[in-house]
Amino acid sequence: MKIKFLLFLGPLFIFSCGGASSEKAESGNILENLTLMVDTVMIDSKGALFELIRGPHTSSVSEDGKYLYLFNSRTHQIQQINLDKLSWEKDFDFEVEGPNGISDMVLKTQTLGDGTFLITAFNRLGVFSQDGTKLKDLSISSLPLQTDLQELEYSMVLSKDQNQLFSLPGVRFQGPRTFAKIDLQTYEIENFPIKEMDWIFELKVGTANQVVFQEYMYLHETNNQILALSPSTSAFYRYDLKKDSLTYHSFVHVLSPVANDSKPRTIVETDQEYQEEMRKYFMGMYFGPLIWQEDKQVYLRFGRKSNEIDESWQSTSSQVFMYAYNRDFNLIGEAELPKEIKYPRDFFFKDGKLWSYVNVEDELGFAVVEFKF
């Protein structure tokens, strides 16, 4: 089924702030006459069993967009799906325990493009071959590091050349985090403050004795850039791998808030108060990661503001926004998408089109969206 939408948006003047000073971005809005065409495709499982409860958020896509490597935590397999043929092809089996064990608490898997996978688990990180052999142990506990930094394994990202690790060390519930770079050849650590994001960790709710919820940050790699992001703000830090530089970026939006403006009460007395604070917080703005789109030479990002949420605080109806940034991370486009468009889930780009995961009667499918602007 194909659906086509045409958006006509008024002209915008959009600004971006990079580093310490605010500078005007390109005048105008490249998403001013955005059109979208949506199609839905289904994957032929050929009898293979997929785990779809959490979607493919622990999975990855090959750089050429041909294969989805879907992680199945029930069977401890990575399942290769051909996105050109829309069909399952084969499974790669992994052990849970032992010298080649990946553990039963896998957080993320990533294809490295050379027939190997980077598998991140709780307090573990390793490179594995397709036959399940551990080729490199990159767990923090296995590296000869001399540091007092705590939780150095938090949100680890490996550089493409496998020579550097990045993470956000700190102490959970007890203050801000920093940006750490680990040289895997010398085992030296450089640690940088990210003070413009310190306020993120004040967004927490709990009792007088225990914090129950705290907003988080995470690292995301795209186009040789390591981004330090949080769902609660459009701002972020960017580490440029080629320039070896860390820069803070913040923005001015015309159509949507730039951050979640709900500031929850830090201490509540009852469960009812806790539920109410969480409900208000998750009704606020939420921002996803930036993804480089090679054919248009822009970074695209989506945000949402919930209209309704369910009992588990998951958004069931929301306003969805799309943002475009140029190579220098200036905001050059902003649009509110039609209400028929759901917030993209576990999305990636293939052949210039956005693929967003959908579960259709417990079958693996994707909404394929073509943007024209």
CSV table of C-alpha atoms in Angstrom, one decimal:
chain,number,residue,atom,x,y,z
A,1,MET,CA,0.0,0.0,0.0
A,2,LYS,CA,1.3,3.4,-0.9
A,3,ILE,CA,0.3,6.7,0.6
A,4,LYS,CA,1.4,10.1,-0.5
A,5,PHE,CA,1.4,13.3,1.6
A,6,LEU,CA,2.1,16.9,0.5
A,7,LEU,CA,3.2,19.4,3.1
A,8,PHE,CA,3.2,23.2,2.5
A,9,LEU,CA,5.0,25.0,5.3
A,10,GLY,CA,5.6,28.7,5.7
A,11,PRO,CA,9.1,30.1,5.3
A,12,LEU,CA,11.3,29.8,8.4
A,13,PHE,CA,14.4,31.5,9.6
A,14,ILE,CA,16.2,28.9,11.6
A,15,PHE,CA,19.3,29.4,13.8
A,16,SER,CA,21.9,27.0,15.2
A,17,CYS,CA,24.4,27.6,18.0
A,18,GLY,CA,27.7,25.8,17.8
A,19,GLY,CA,30.2,26.0,20.5
A,20,ALA,CA,30.2,29.2,22.6
A,21,SER,CA,28.6,31.5,20.0
A,22,SER,CA,25.3,31.6,18.2
A,23,GLU,CA,25.4,31.9,14.5
A,24,LYS,CA,22.6,32.2,11.9
A,25,ALA,CA,22.2,29.0,9.8
A,26,GLU,CA,21.1,29.1,6.3
A,27,SER,CA,18.1,31.3,5.7
A,28,GLY,CA,15.0,29.4,4.8
A,29,ASN,CA,13.8,25.9,5.3
A,30,ILE,CA,14.7,23.0,3.0
A,31,LEU,CA,11.7,21.1,4.3
A,32,GLU,CA,9.3,23.9,3.2
A,33,ASN,CA,7.7,21.8,0.4
A,34,LEU,CA,8.4,18.4,1.8
A,35,THR,CA,6.5,15.5,0.3
A,36,LEU,CA,6.3,12.0,1.6
A,37,MET,CA,5.4,8.7,0.0
A,38,VAL,CA,4.9,5.7,2.3
A,39,ASP,CA,4.9,2.1,1.4
A,40,THR,CA,4.8,-1.0,3.7
A,41,VAL,CA,6.9,-4.1,3.0
A,42,MET,CA,6.9,-7.4,4.8
A,43,ILE,CA,9.8,-9.8,5.4
A,44,ASP,CA,9.4,-13.4,4.4
A,45,SER,CA,10.7,-15.4,7.4
A,46,LYS,CA,10.8,-18.7,5.5
A,47,GLY,CA,9.9,-20.4,8.7
A,48,ALA,CA,12.5,-18.7,10.9
A,49,LEU,CA,11.3,-17.4,14.2
A,50,PHE,CA,12.0,-13.7,14.9
A,51,GLU,CA,11.8,-12.0,18.2
A,52,LEU,CA,9.6,-8.9,17.7
A,53,ILE,CA,8.6,-7.9,21.2
A,54,ARG,CA,11.2,-5.2,21.5
A,55,GLY,CA,11.7,-4.7,17.7
A,56,PRO,CA,15.1,-4.6,16.1
A,57,HIS,CA,16.6,-1.9,18.4
A,58,THR,CA,19.5,-4.2,19.4
A,59,SER,CA,20.2,-5.0,15.7
A,60,SER,CA,22.1,-3.3,12.9
A,61,VAL,CA,22.1,-2.8,9.1
A,62,SER,CA,25.1,-3.3,6.8
A,63,GLU,CA,26.6,-0.1,5.4
A,64,ASP,CA,25.3,-0.7,1.9
A,65,GLY,CA,21.8,-1.2,3.3
A,66,LYS,CA,21.5,-4.7,1.8
A,67,TYR,CA,21.3,-6.7,5.1
A,68,LEU,CA,19.6,-6.4,8.4
A,69,TYR,CA,21.3,-8.4,11.1
A,70,LEU,CA,18.4,-9.0,13.6
A,71,PHE,CA,19.4,-10.1,17.1
A,72,ASN,CA,17.2,-12.8,18.7
A,73,SER,CA,17.8,-12.8,22.5
A,74,ARG,CA,15.7,-16.0,22.9
A,75,THR,CA,17.8,-18.1,20.6
A,76,HIS,CA,21.1,-16.1,21.0
A,77,GLN,CA,21.3,-15.7,17.2
A,78,ILE,CA,22.0,-13.0,14.7
A,79,GLN,CA,19.6,-13.5,11.8
A,80,GLN,CA,20.7,-12.2,8.4
A,81,ILE,CA,17.8,-10.7,6.4
A,82,ASN,CA,18.2,-9.7,2.8
A,83,LEU,CA,16.5,-6.3,2.5
A,84,ASP,CA,16.7,-6.4,-1.3
A,85,LYS,CA,14.9,-9.7,-1.5
A,86,LEU,CA,12.8,-9.0,1.7
A,87,SER,CA,13.6,-12.5,3.1
A,88,TRP,CA,15.5,-14.3,5.8
A,89,GLU,CA,18.7,-16.0,4.6
A,90,LYS,CA,20.6,-17.5,7.5
A,91,ASP,CA,21.3,-17.5,11.3
A,92,PHE,CA,24.6,-17.1,13.1
A,93,ASP,CA,24.7,-18.9,16.5
A,94,PHE,CA,26.4,-17.6,19.6
A,95,GLU,CA,27.1,-19.1,23.0
A,96,VAL,CA,25.9,-17.5,26.2
A,97,GLU,CA,28.7,-18.7,28.6
A,98,GLY,CA,32.3,-19.8,28.2
A,99,PRO,CA,35.3,-18.2,26.5
A,100,ASN,CA,33.1,-17.3,23.5
A,101,GLY,CA,30.0,-16.3,25.6
A,102,ILE,CA,28.1,-13.2,24.7
A,103,SER,CA,26.1,-13.3,28.0
A,104,ASP,CA,22.3,-13.4,28.4
A,105,MET,CA,22.1,-9.6,28.8
A,106,VAL,CA,23.0,-8.4,25.3
A,107,LEU,CA,22.2,-4.7,24.9
A,108,LYS,CA,23.3,-4.1,21.3
A,109,THR,CA,24.8,-5.9,18.2
A,110,GLN,CA,26.5,-4.2,15.3
A,111,THR,CA,27.9,-5.5,12.0
A,112,LEU,CA,31.4,-4.2,11.4
A,113,GLY,CA,31.3,-4.8,7.7
A,114,ASP,CA,34.1,-7.4,7.6
A,115,GLY,CA,32.2,-10.5,8.5
A,116,THR,CA,32.4,-9.7,12.2
A,117,PHE,CA,30.0,-8.3,14.9
A,118,LEU,CA,30.5,-6.0,17.8
A,119,ILE,CA,28.4,-7.3,20.6
A,120,THR,CA,27.7,-5.1,23.7
A,121,ALA,CA,26.3,-6.7,26.8
A,122,PHE,CA,26.1,-5.6,30.5
A,123,ASN,CA,29.7,-4.8,31.4
A,124,ARG,CA,31.0,-6.7,28.3
A,125,LEU,CA,32.1,-5.7,24.8
A,126,GLY,CA,33.6,-8.0,22.2
A,127,VAL,CA,34.2,-8.6,18.5
A,128,PHE,CA,32.9,-11.9,17.3
A,129,SER,CA,33.2,-13.8,14.0
A,130,GLN,CA,30.2,-15.2,12.2
A,131,ASP,CA,30.9,-18.7,13.6
A,132,GLY,CA,30.6,-17.3,17.2
A,133,THR,CA,34.3,-17.1,18.1
A,134,LYS,CA,35.4,-14.2,20.2
A,135,LEU,CA,38.1,-12.4,18.3
A,136,LYS,CA,38.7,-9.4,20.7
A,137,ASP,CA,37.7,-8.8,24.3
A,138,LEU,CA,37.1,-5.0,24.6
A,139,SER,CA,35.4,-5.2,28.0
A,140,ILE,CA,36.7,-2.4,30.3
A,141,SER,CA,37.6,-5.0,32.9
A,142,SER,CA,39.9,-6.8,30.4
A,143,LEU,CA,41.8,-3.7,29.4
A,144,PRO,CA,45.1,-2.6,31.2
A,145,LEU,CA,43.6,0.8,32.2
A,146,GLN,CA,44.8,3.0,35.0
A,147,THR,CA,41.9,5.3,36.0
A,148,ASP,CA,39.6,6.2,38.9
A,149,LEU,CA,36.7,6.9,36.4
A,150,GLN,CA,33.6,4.9,37.4
A,151,GLU,CA,31.1,3.2,35.0
A,152,LEU,CA,33.6,3.6,32.1
A,153,GLU,CA,31.6,1.0,30.2
A,154,TYR,CA,28.5,3.2,30.1
A,155,SER,CA,27.2,3.6,26.5
A,156,MET,CA,30.4,2.5,24.8
A,157,VAL,CA,31.0,3.1,21.1
A,158,LEU,CA,33.9,1.7,19.1
A,159,SER,CA,35.5,3.7,16.3
A,160,LYS,CA,35.4,2.2,12.8
A,161,ASP,CA,39.1,1.6,12.7
A,162,GLN,CA,38.7,-0.2,16.1
A,163,ASN,CA,41.5,2.0,17.6
A,164,GLN,CA,39.4,4.0,20.0
A,165,LEU,CA,36.6,3.5,22.5
A,166,PHE,CA,34.2,6.2,23.7
A,167,SER,CA,32.0,6.2,26.7
A,168,LEU,CA,30.1,8.4,29.2
A,169,PRO,CA,31.6,7.6,32.7
A,170,GLY,CA,30.0,8.8,35.9
A,171,VAL,CA,28.0,7.4,38.8
A,172,ARG,CA,24.3,6.5,38.3
A,173,PHE,CA,21.9,8.7,40.1
A,174,GLN,CA,24.8,10.8,41.6
A,175,GLY,CA,25.5,13.6,39.3
A,176,PRO,CA,26.7,14.4,35.7
A,177,ARG,CA,28.7,12.3,33.3
A,178,THR,CA,31.8,13.1,31.2
A,179,PHE,CA,32.9,12.2,27.7
A,180,ALA,CA,35.8,9.7,27.7
A,181,LYS,CA,38.1,8.6,24.8
A,182,ILE,CA,40.2,5.5,25.3
A,183,ASP,CA,43.2,4.8,23.0
A,184,LEU,CA,43.2,1.0,22.4
A,185,GLN,CA,46.8,1.1,21.3
A,186,THR,CA,48.3,3.0,24.2
A,187,TYR,CA,45.4,2.5,26.7
A,188,GLU,CA,45.6,6.2,27.6
A,189,ILE,CA,42.3,7.9,28.5
A,190,GLU,CA,41.2,11.4,27.8
A,191,ASN,CA,38.3,12.7,29.8
A,192,PHE,CA,36.3,15.8,28.9
A,193,PRO,CA,33.5,17.6,30.8
A,194,ILE,CA,30.2,18.1,29.0
A,195,LYS,CA,28.9,20.7,31.3
A,196,GLU,CA,26.2,22.1,29.0
A,197,MET,CA,24.4,18.7,29.5
A,198,ASP,CA,24.8,18.5,33.3
A,199,TRP,CA,21.2,19.5,33.8
A,200,ILE,CA,20.0,16.3,32.2
A,201,PHE,CA,20.9,14.4,35.3
A,202,GLU,CA,18.8,16.6,37.5
A,203,LEU,CA,15.8,15.2,35.8
A,204,LYS,CA,15.0,12.5,38.2
A,205,VAL,CA,12.2,11.2,40.4
A,206,GLY,CA,12.3,9.2,43.6
A,207,THR,CA,11.7,9.0,47.3
A,208,ALA,CA,13.7,10.7,50.0
A,209,ASN,CA,15.9,7.6,50.2
A,210,GLN,CA,16.1,6.3,46.6
A,211,VAL,CA,16.1,7.6,43.1
A,212,VAL,CA,13.7,5.5,40.9
A,213,PHE,CA,14.0,7.3,37.6
A,214,GLN,CA,16.7,9.5,36.0
A,215,GLU,CA,17.0,10.8,32.5
A,216,TYR,CA,19.9,9.4,30.5
A,217,MET,CA,22.4,10.2,27.8
A,218,TYR,CA,23.9,8.0,25.2
A,219,LEU,CA,26.5,7.9,22.5
A,220,HIS,CA,25.7,7.5,18.8
A,221,GLU,CA,28.0,7.2,15.8
A,222,THR,CA,27.1,8.6,12.4
A,223,ASN,CA,29.3,9.7,9.5
A,224,ASN,CA,32.6,9.7,11.5
A,225,GLN,CA,31.0,11.7,14.2
A,226,ILE,CA,30.3,10.6,17.8
A,227,LEU,CA,27.3,12.3,19.2
A,228,ALA,CA,26.4,12.6,23.0
A,229,LEU,CA,22.7,12.8,23.1
A,230,SER,CA,19.7,12.7,25.4
A,231,PRO,CA,16.0,12.1,24.5
A,232,SER,CA,15.1,15.2,26.5
A,233,THR,CA,16.9,17.9,24.4
A,234,SER,CA,17.7,18.7,20.8
A,235,ALA,CA,21.2,19.9,21.9
A,236,PHE,CA,24.2,17.6,21.9
A,237,TYR,CA,27.9,17.3,22.0
A,238,ARG,CA,29.8,16.1,18.9
A,239,TYR,CA,33.2,14.6,18.7
A,240,ASP,CA,34.7,14.7,15.2
A,241,LEU,CA,36.9,11.7,14.7
A,242,LYS,CA,39.0,13.3,11.9
A,243,LYS,CA,39.5,16.6,13.6
A,244,ASP,CA,39.8,15.2,17.2
A,245,SER,CA,37.5,18.0,18.5
A,246,LEU,CA,34.5,18.1,20.8
A,247,THR,CA,31.8,20.7,20.1
A,248,TYR,CA,28.5,21.6,21.7
A,249,HIS,CA,25.5,22.3,19.5
A,250,SER,CA,22.2,23.9,20.5
A,251,PHE,CA,19.3,25.1,18.3
A,252,VAL,CA,16.3,27.4,18.0
A,253,HIS,CA,13.2,25.7,16.8
A,254,VAL,CA,10.2,27.4,15.2
A,255,LEU,CA,7.7,24.5,15.2
A,256,SER,CA,8.5,22.6,18.3
A,257,PRO,CA,10.1,23.0,21.7
A,258,VAL,CA,13.9,22.5,21.9
A,259,ALA,CA,13.7,20.4,25.0
A,260,ASN,CA,11.3,18.6,27.3
A,261,ASP,CA,10.0,21.5,29.4
A,262,SER,CA,8.5,19.2,32.0
A,263,LYS,CA,10.7,19.4,35.2
A,264,PRO,CA,9.6,16.5,37.4
A,265,ARG,CA,9.6,16.8,41.2
A,266,THR,CA,12.7,15.1,42.5
A,267,ILE,CA,11.0,13.7,45.6
A,268,VAL,CA,7.5,12.2,45.8
A,269,GLU,CA,5.7,10.7,48.8
A,270,THR,CA,3.3,8.2,47.2
A,271,ASP,CA,3.2,5.9,44.2
A,272,GLN,CA,0.3,7.9,42.8
A,273,GLU,CA,2.5,11.0,42.9
A,274,TYR,CA,5.3,9.1,41.2
A,275,GLN,CA,2.9,7.9,38.4
A,276,GLU,CA,1.7,11.4,37.9
A,277,GLU,CA,5.2,12.9,37.6
A,278,MET,CA,6.2,10.3,35.1
A,279,ARG,CA,3.1,10.7,33.1
A,280,LYS,CA,3.7,14.5,32.8
A,281,TYR,CA,7.3,14.0,31.9
A,282,PHE,CA,6.7,11.4,29.2
A,283,MET,CA,4.1,13.7,27.6
A,284,GLY,CA,6.9,16.2,26.9
A,285,MET,CA,9.3,16.4,23.9
A,286,TYR,CA,11.4,13.5,22.9
A,287,PHE,CA,14.3,13.6,20.4
A,288,GLY,CA,15.8,10.7,18.5
A,289,PRO,CA,19.4,10.4,17.1
A,290,LEU,CA,20.7,12.1,14.0
A,291,ILE,CA,21.2,9.9,10.9
A,292,TRP,CA,23.4,10.8,7.9
A,293,GLN,CA,21.6,10.6,4.6
A,294,GLU,CA,24.3,10.2,2.0
A,295,ASP,CA,22.3,11.0,-1.2
A,296,LYS,CA,21.0,14.3,0.2
A,297,GLN,CA,24.1,15.1,2.1
A,298,VAL,CA,22.1,16.0,5.3
A,299,TYR,CA,21.6,14.7,8.7
A,300,LEU,CA,17.9,13.9,9.5
A,301,ARG,CA,16.3,13.6,12.9
A,302,PHE,CA,12.9,13.1,14.3
A,303,GLY,CA,11.2,14.3,17.5
A,304,ARG,CA,7.8,13.8,19.0
A,305,LYS,CA,5.5,15.4,21.6
A,306,SER,CA,3.0,12.9,22.9
A,307,ASN,CA,-0.8,13.6,22.9
A,308,GLU,CA,-1.6,10.4,24.7
A,309,ILE,CA,0.4,7.7,26.5
A,310,ASP,CA,-0.5,4.3,27.9
A,311,GLU,CA,-0.1,2.9,31.4
A,312,SER,CA,3.5,2.0,30.7
A,313,TRP,CA,4.2,5.6,29.6
A,314,GLN,CA,4.5,4.6,25.9
A,315,SER,CA,3.3,7.2,23.4
A,316,THR,CA,0.1,6.1,21.6
A,317,SER,CA,-0.5,9.4,19.8
A,318,SER,CA,1.9,12.2,19.1
A,319,GLN,CA,2.9,15.2,17.0
A,320,VAL,CA,5.9,14.1,14.9
A,321,PHE,CA,8.6,16.6,13.8
A,322,MET,CA,11.4,16.2,11.3
A,323,TYR,CA,14.7,18.2,11.4
A,324,ALA,CA,17.4,18.6,8.8
A,325,TYR,CA,21.0,19.6,9.5
A,326,ASN,CA,23.9,20.3,7.0
A,327,ARG,CA,27.4,18.9,7.3
A,328,ASP,CA,28.3,21.6,9.8
A,329,PHE,CA,25.3,20.7,12.0
A,330,ASN,CA,23.5,23.9,11.3
A,331,LEU,CA,19.7,23.4,11.4
A,332,ILE,CA,18.4,24.0,7.9
A,333,GLY,CA,15.0,22.4,7.9
A,334,GLU,CA,12.0,21.8,10.2
A,335,ALA,CA,8.6,20.3,9.6
A,336,GLU,CA,5.6,18.8,11.4
A,337,LEU,CA,4.6,15.6,9.7
A,338,PRO,CA,1.0,14.6,9.0
A,339,LYS,CA,-0.8,12.9,11.9
A,340,GLU,CA,-0.9,9.7,9.8
A,341,ILE,CA,2.9,9.4,10.1
A,342,LYS,CA,4.0,7.6,13.2
A,343,TYR,CA,7.2,8.4,15.0
A,344,PRO,CA,9.9,6.3,13.2
A,345,ARG,CA,11.0,3.3,15.2
A,346,ASP,CA,14.4,1.7,14.9
A,347,PHE,CA,14.9,3.3,11.6
A,348,PHE,CA,17.7,3.4,9.0
A,349,PHE,CA,18.2,4.7,5.5
A,350,LYS,CA,18.4,2.4,2.4
A,351,ASP,CA,18.6,3.7,-1.2
A,352,GLY,CA,17.7,7.2,0.0
A,353,LYS,CA,14.5,6.0,1.8
A,354,LEU,CA,13.8,5.7,5.4
A,355,TRP,CA,12.9,2.3,6.7
A,356,SER,CA,11.0,2.2,10.0
A,357,TYR,CA,10.1,-1.0,11.9
A,358,VAL,CA,6.5,-2.0,12.1
A,359,ASN,CA,4.9,-5.2,13.6
A,360,VAL,CA,2.1,-6.4,11.4
A,361,GLU,CA,0.2,-9.2,13.1
A,362,ASP,CA,3.4,-10.4,14.7
A,363,GLU,CA,5.3,-10.4,11.4
A,364,LEU,CA,8.4,-8.3,10.7
A,365,GLY,CA,7.7,-5.4,8.4
A,366,PHE,CA,8.9,-1.9,7.6
A,367,ALA,CA,7.2,1.4,6.6
A,368,VAL,CA,9.4,2.7,3.8
A,369,VAL,CA,9.2,6.5,3.5
A,370,GLU,CA,10.5,8.5,0.6
A,371,PHE,CA,11.1,12.1,1.3
A,372,LYS,CA,11.3,14.7,-1.4
A,373,PHE,CA,12.5,18.2,-0.6
